[in-house]
């Protein structure tokens, strides 16, 4: 890795308990920025009780159609949705596909 002063580190977590904040203060730059997408209405130590999570197991051939179907269902109501992919290439492909459908998304990966 490049020296700590020259690198950019991003940490994504559905919960930010105090122990994780302590790790951030040790490992990240002194002026690191914490972005809270949950808000103060939910206690940060109890977020996992309020964040709905789903696991769907499908064949490789069905992954994209099932993903699009689930996203369209969830987008009927305002939601914050994060979808993880194994590679930056897959991330870019699905983001481009979603945008081509007239939907908005932000693609986050290492490239």
Coordinates of N, CA and C in Angstrom, one line a residue:
X1 N 0.8 -1.2 0.0 CA 0.0 0.0 0.0 C 0.9 1.2 0.0
X2 N 0.4 2.3 -0.6 CA 1.1 3.6 -0.5 C 1.1 4.1 1.0
X3 N 1.9 5.0 1.3 CA 1.9 5.5 2.7 C 0.5 6.0 3.1
X4 N 0.2 6.0 4.3 CA -1.1 6.4 4.8 C -1.5 7.8 4.4
X5 N -0.5 8.7 4.3 CA -0.8 10.1 4.0 C -1.2 10.2 2.5
X6 N -0.9 9.2 1.7 CA -1.1 9.4 0.2 C -2.3 8.5 -0.3
X7 N -2.9 7.7 0.6 CA -3.9 6.8 0.1 C -5.3 7.3 0.5
X8 N -6.3 6.8 -0.2 CA -7.7 7.1 0.1 C -8.3 5.8 0.6
X9 N -8.9 5.8 1.7 CA -9.6 4.6 2.3 C -11.0 4.9 2.5
X10 N -11.9 4.0 2.0 CA -13.3 4.1 2.2 C -13.8 2.9 3.0
X11 N -14.7 3.2 3.9 CA -15.2 2.1 4.7 C -16.7 2.3 4.7
X12 N -17.4 1.2 4.3 CA -18.8 1.2 4.2 C -19.3 0.2 5.3
X13 N -20.3 0.6 6.1 CA -20.8 -0.2 7.1 C -22.3 0.2 7.4
X14 N -23.1 -0.8 7.6 CA -24.5 -0.5 7.9 C -24.7 0.0 9.3
X15 N -23.7 -0.3 10.2 CA -23.7 0.2 11.5 C -22.3 0.8 11.9
X16 N -22.3 1.8 12.7 CA -21.1 2.5 13.1 C -21.0 2.5 14.6
X17 N -20.8 1.4 15.3 CA -20.7 1.4 16.7 C -19.5 2.1 17.2
X18 N -19.4 2.4 18.5 CA -18.3 3.2 19.0 C -16.9 2.5 18.8
X19 N -16.9 1.2 18.8 CA -15.7 0.4 18.6 C -15.2 0.6 17.2
X20 N -16.0 0.7 16.2 CA -15.6 1.0 14.8 C -15.1 2.4 14.7
X21 N -15.7 3.3 15.3 CA -15.2 4.7 15.3 C -13.8 4.8 15.8
X22 N -13.5 4.0 16.9 CA -12.2 4.0 17.5 C -11.2 3.5 16.5
X23 N -11.6 2.4 15.7 CA -10.7 1.8 14.7 C -10.4 2.9 13.6
X24 N -11.5 3.6 13.2 CA -11.3 4.6 12.2 C -10.3 5.7 12.6
X25 N -10.4 6.1 13.9 CA -9.6 7.1 14.4 C -8.1 6.7 14.4
X26 N -7.9 5.4 14.5 CA -6.5 4.8 14.6 C -6.0 4.6 13.1
X27 N -6.8 4.2 12.2 CA -6.4 3.8 10.9 C -6.5 4.8 9.8
X28 N -7.5 5.7 10.0 CA -7.7 6.7 8.9 C -7.0 8.0 9.2
X29 N -7.0 8.9 8.2 CA -6.4 10.2 8.4 C -7.2 11.0 9.6
X30 N -6.5 11.9 10.2 CA -7.1 12.6 11.4 C -8.4 13.3 11.0
X31 N -8.5 13.8 9.7 CA -9.7 14.6 9.3 C -10.6 13.7 8.5
X32 N -10.7 12.4 8.8 CA -11.6 11.5 8.1 C -13.0 12.0 8.2
X33 N -13.9 11.7 7.3 CA -15.3 12.1 7.3 C -16.2 10.9 7.5
X34 N -17.1 11.0 8.4 CA -18.1 10.0 8.7 C -19.4 10.5 8.1
X35 N -20.0 9.7 7.2 CA -21.3 10.0 6.6 C -22.3 9.1 7.2
X36 N -23.3 9.6 7.9 CA -24.3 8.8 8.5 C -25.6 8.9 7.6
X37 N -25.9 7.8 7.1 CA -27.1 7.7 6.2 C -28.4 7.3 6.9
X38 N -28.2 7.0 8.2 CA -29.4 6.5 9.0 C -30.0 7.6 9.8
X39 N -29.2 8.5 10.4 CA -29.7 9.6 11.1 C -29.9 9.3 12.6
X40 N -30.2 10.3 13.3 CA -30.2 10.2 14.8 C -31.6 9.5 15.3
X41 N -32.5 9.4 14.4 CA -33.8 8.8 14.8 C -33.7 7.3 15.3
X42 N -32.6 6.7 14.9 CA -32.3 5.3 15.2 C -31.0 5.3 16.0
X43 N -31.0 4.7 17.1 CA -29.7 4.6 17.9 C -28.7 3.8 17.1
X44 N -27.5 4.4 17.0 CA -26.5 3.8 16.1 C -26.1 2.4 16.5
X45 N -26.2 2.0 17.8 CA -25.8 0.7 18.2 C -26.9 -0.3 17.9
X46 N -28.1 0.2 17.5 CA -29.2 -0.7 17.3 C -29.7 -0.7 15.8
X47 N -28.9 -0.1 14.9 CA -29.3 0.0 13.5 C -29.6 -1.4 12.9
X48 N -28.8 -2.4 13.2 CA -29.0 -3.7 12.6 C -30.4 -4.2 12.9
X49 N -31.0 -3.8 13.9 CA -32.4 -4.2 14.2 C -33.4 -3.5 13.3
X50 N -33.0 -2.4 12.7 CA -33.9 -1.7 11.8 C -33.6 -1.7 10.3
X51 N -32.5 -2.2 10.0 CA -32.1 -2.3 8.6 C -32.5 -3.6 8.0
X52 N -33.5 -3.6 7.1 CA -34.0 -4.8 6.4 C -32.9 -5.4 5.5
X53 N -32.6 -6.6 5.6 CA -31.7 -7.3 4.7 C -32.3 -8.5 4.1
X54 N -31.9 -8.8 2.9 CA -32.5 -10.0 2.2 C -31.4 -10.8 1.6
X55 N -31.5 -12.1 1.5 CA -30.6 -12.9 0.8 C -31.4 -13.7 -0.2
X56 N -31.1 -13.7 -1.5 CA -31.8 -14.4 -2.5 C -30.7 -15.3 -3.2
X57 N -30.9 -16.6 -3.3 CA -30.0 -17.4 -4.0 C -30.6 -17.9 -5.3
X58 N -29.9 -17.5 -6.4 CA -30.4 -17.9 -7.8 C -29.2 -18.3 -8.6
X59 N -29.6 -19.0 -9.7 CA -28.5 -19.4 -10.6 C -27.8 -18.2 -11.3
X60 N -26.7 -18.4 -11.8 CA -25.9 -17.4 -12.5 C -26.7 -16.7 -13.6
X61 N -27.4 -17.5 -14.4 CA -28.2 -17.0 -15.5 C -29.4 -16.1 -15.0
X62 N -29.9 -16.3 -13.8 CA -31.0 -15.6 -13.3 C -30.6 -14.4 -12.5
X63 N -29.4 -14.2 -12.2 CA -28.9 -13.1 -11.3 C -29.4 -11.7 -11.8
X64 N -29.1 -11.4 -13.0 CA -29.5 -10.0 -13.5 C -31.0 -9.8 -13.5
X65 N -31.8 -10.8 -14.1 CA -33.2 -10.6 -14.1 C -33.8 -10.5 -12.8
X66 N -33.4 -11.3 -11.8 CA -33.9 -11.3 -10.5 C -33.5 -10.0 -9.8
X67 N -32.3 -9.6 -9.9 CA -31.8 -8.3 -9.3 C -32.7 -7.2 -9.8
X68 N -32.8 -7.0 -11.1 CA -33.6 -5.9 -11.7 C -35.1 -6.0 -11.2
X69 N -35.6 -7.2 -11.1 CA -37.0 -7.3 -10.6 C -37.1 -6.8 -9.1
X70 N -36.2 -7.3 -8.3 CA -36.2 -6.9 -6.9 C -36.0 -5.3 -6.8
X71 N -35.0 -4.8 -7.5 CA -34.8 -3.3 -7.5 C -36.0 -2.6 -7.9
X72 N -36.7 -3.0 -9.0 CA -37.9 -2.3 -9.4 C -39.0 -2.4 -8.4
X73 N -39.1 -3.5 -7.7 CA -40.1 -3.6 -6.6 C -39.8 -2.6 -5.5
X74 N -38.5 -2.6 -5.1 CA -38.1 -1.8 -3.9 C -38.2 -0.3 -4.3
X75 N -37.9 0.0 -5.6 CA -37.9 1.5 -6.0 C -39.3 2.1 -6.1
X76 N -40.3 1.3 -5.9 CA -41.7 1.8 -5.8 C -41.9 2.8 -4.7
X77 N -41.1 2.6 -3.6 CA -41.0 3.4 -2.4 C -39.6 4.0 -2.4
X78 N -39.4 5.2 -1.8 CA -38.1 5.7 -1.6 C -37.2 4.8 -0.7
X79 N -36.1 4.4 -1.2 CA -35.2 3.5 -0.5 C -33.8 3.9 -0.8
X80 N -32.9 3.6 0.2 CA -31.5 3.6 0.0 C -31.1 2.1 -0.2
X81 N -30.5 1.8 -1.3 CA -30.2 0.4 -1.6 C -28.7 0.3 -2.0
X82 N -28.0 -0.6 -1.4 CA -26.6 -0.9 -1.8 C -26.6 -2.3 -2.3
X83 N -26.0 -2.5 -3.5 CA -25.9 -3.8 -4.1 C -24.4 -4.1 -4.3
X84 N -23.9 -5.2 -3.8 CA -22.5 -5.5 -3.9 C -22.2 -6.5 -5.0
X85 N -21.2 -6.3 -5.7 CA -20.8 -7.3 -6.8 C -19.3 -7.7 -6.5
X86 N -19.0 -8.8 -7.1 CA -17.7 -9.4 -6.9 C -16.6 -8.6 -7.6
X87 N -16.9 -8.0 -8.7 CA -15.8 -7.2 -9.5 C -16.3 -5.8 -9.8
X88 N -15.3 -5.0 -10.1 CA -15.6 -3.6 -10.6 C -16.3 -3.7 -11.9
X89 N -15.9 -4.6 -12.8 CA -16.5 -4.8 -14.1 C -18.0 -5.1 -14.0
X90 N -18.4 -6.0 -13.1 CA -19.8 -6.3 -12.9 C -20.6 -5.1 -12.4
X91 N -19.9 -4.4 -11.5 CA -20.5 -3.2 -10.9 C -20.8 -2.2 -12.0
X92 N -19.8 -1.9 -12.9 CA -20.0 -1.0 -14.0 C -21.1 -1.4 -15.0
X93 N -21.1 -2.7 -15.2 CA -22.1 -3.3 -16.2 C -23.5 -3.1 -15.7
X94 N -23.8 -3.4 -14.4 CA -25.1 -3.3 -13.9 C -25.5 -1.8 -13.7
X95 N -24.6 -1.0 -13.3 CA -24.9 0.5 -13.2 C -25.2 1.0 -14.6
X96 N -24.5 0.6 -15.6 CA -24.8 1.1 -17.0 C -26.2 0.6 -17.4
X97 N -26.5 -0.7 -17.2 CA -27.8 -1.3 -17.5 C -28.9 -0.5 -16.8
X98 N -28.7 -0.3 -15.5 CA -29.7 0.4 -14.7 C -30.0 1.8 -15.2
X99 N -28.9 2.5 -15.5 CA -29.0 3.9 -16.1 C -29.7 3.9 -17.4
X100 N -29.4 2.9 -18.3 CA -30.0 2.7 -19.6 C -31.5 2.5 -19.5
X101 N -32.0 2.0 -18.3 CA -33.4 1.9 -18.1 C -34.0 3.2 -17.6
X102 N -33.2 4.2 -17.5 CA -33.8 5.5 -17.1 C -33.8 5.7 -15.6
X103 N -33.1 4.8 -14.9 CA -33.0 4.9 -13.4 C -31.7 5.5 -13.0
X104 N -31.6 6.1 -11.8 CA -30.4 6.7 -11.4 C -29.7 5.8 -10.4
X105 N -28.4 5.8 -10.5 CA -27.6 5.1 -9.5 C -26.2 5.7 -9.4
X106 N -25.5 5.4 -8.4 CA -24.1 5.7 -8.2 C -23.3 4.5 -8.2
X107 N -22.2 4.4 -8.9 CA -21.4 3.2 -9.0 C -20.1 3.5 -8.2
X108 N -19.8 2.6 -7.2 CA -18.7 2.8 -6.4 C -17.8 1.5 -6.5
X109 N -16.6 1.7 -6.9 CA -15.6 0.6 -7.0 C -14.2 1.2 -7.0
X110 N -13.2 0.3 -7.2 CA -11.8 0.7 -7.0 C -11.2 1.4 -8.3
X111 N -11.9 1.4 -9.4 CA -11.4 2.0 -10.6 C -11.8 3.3 -10.9

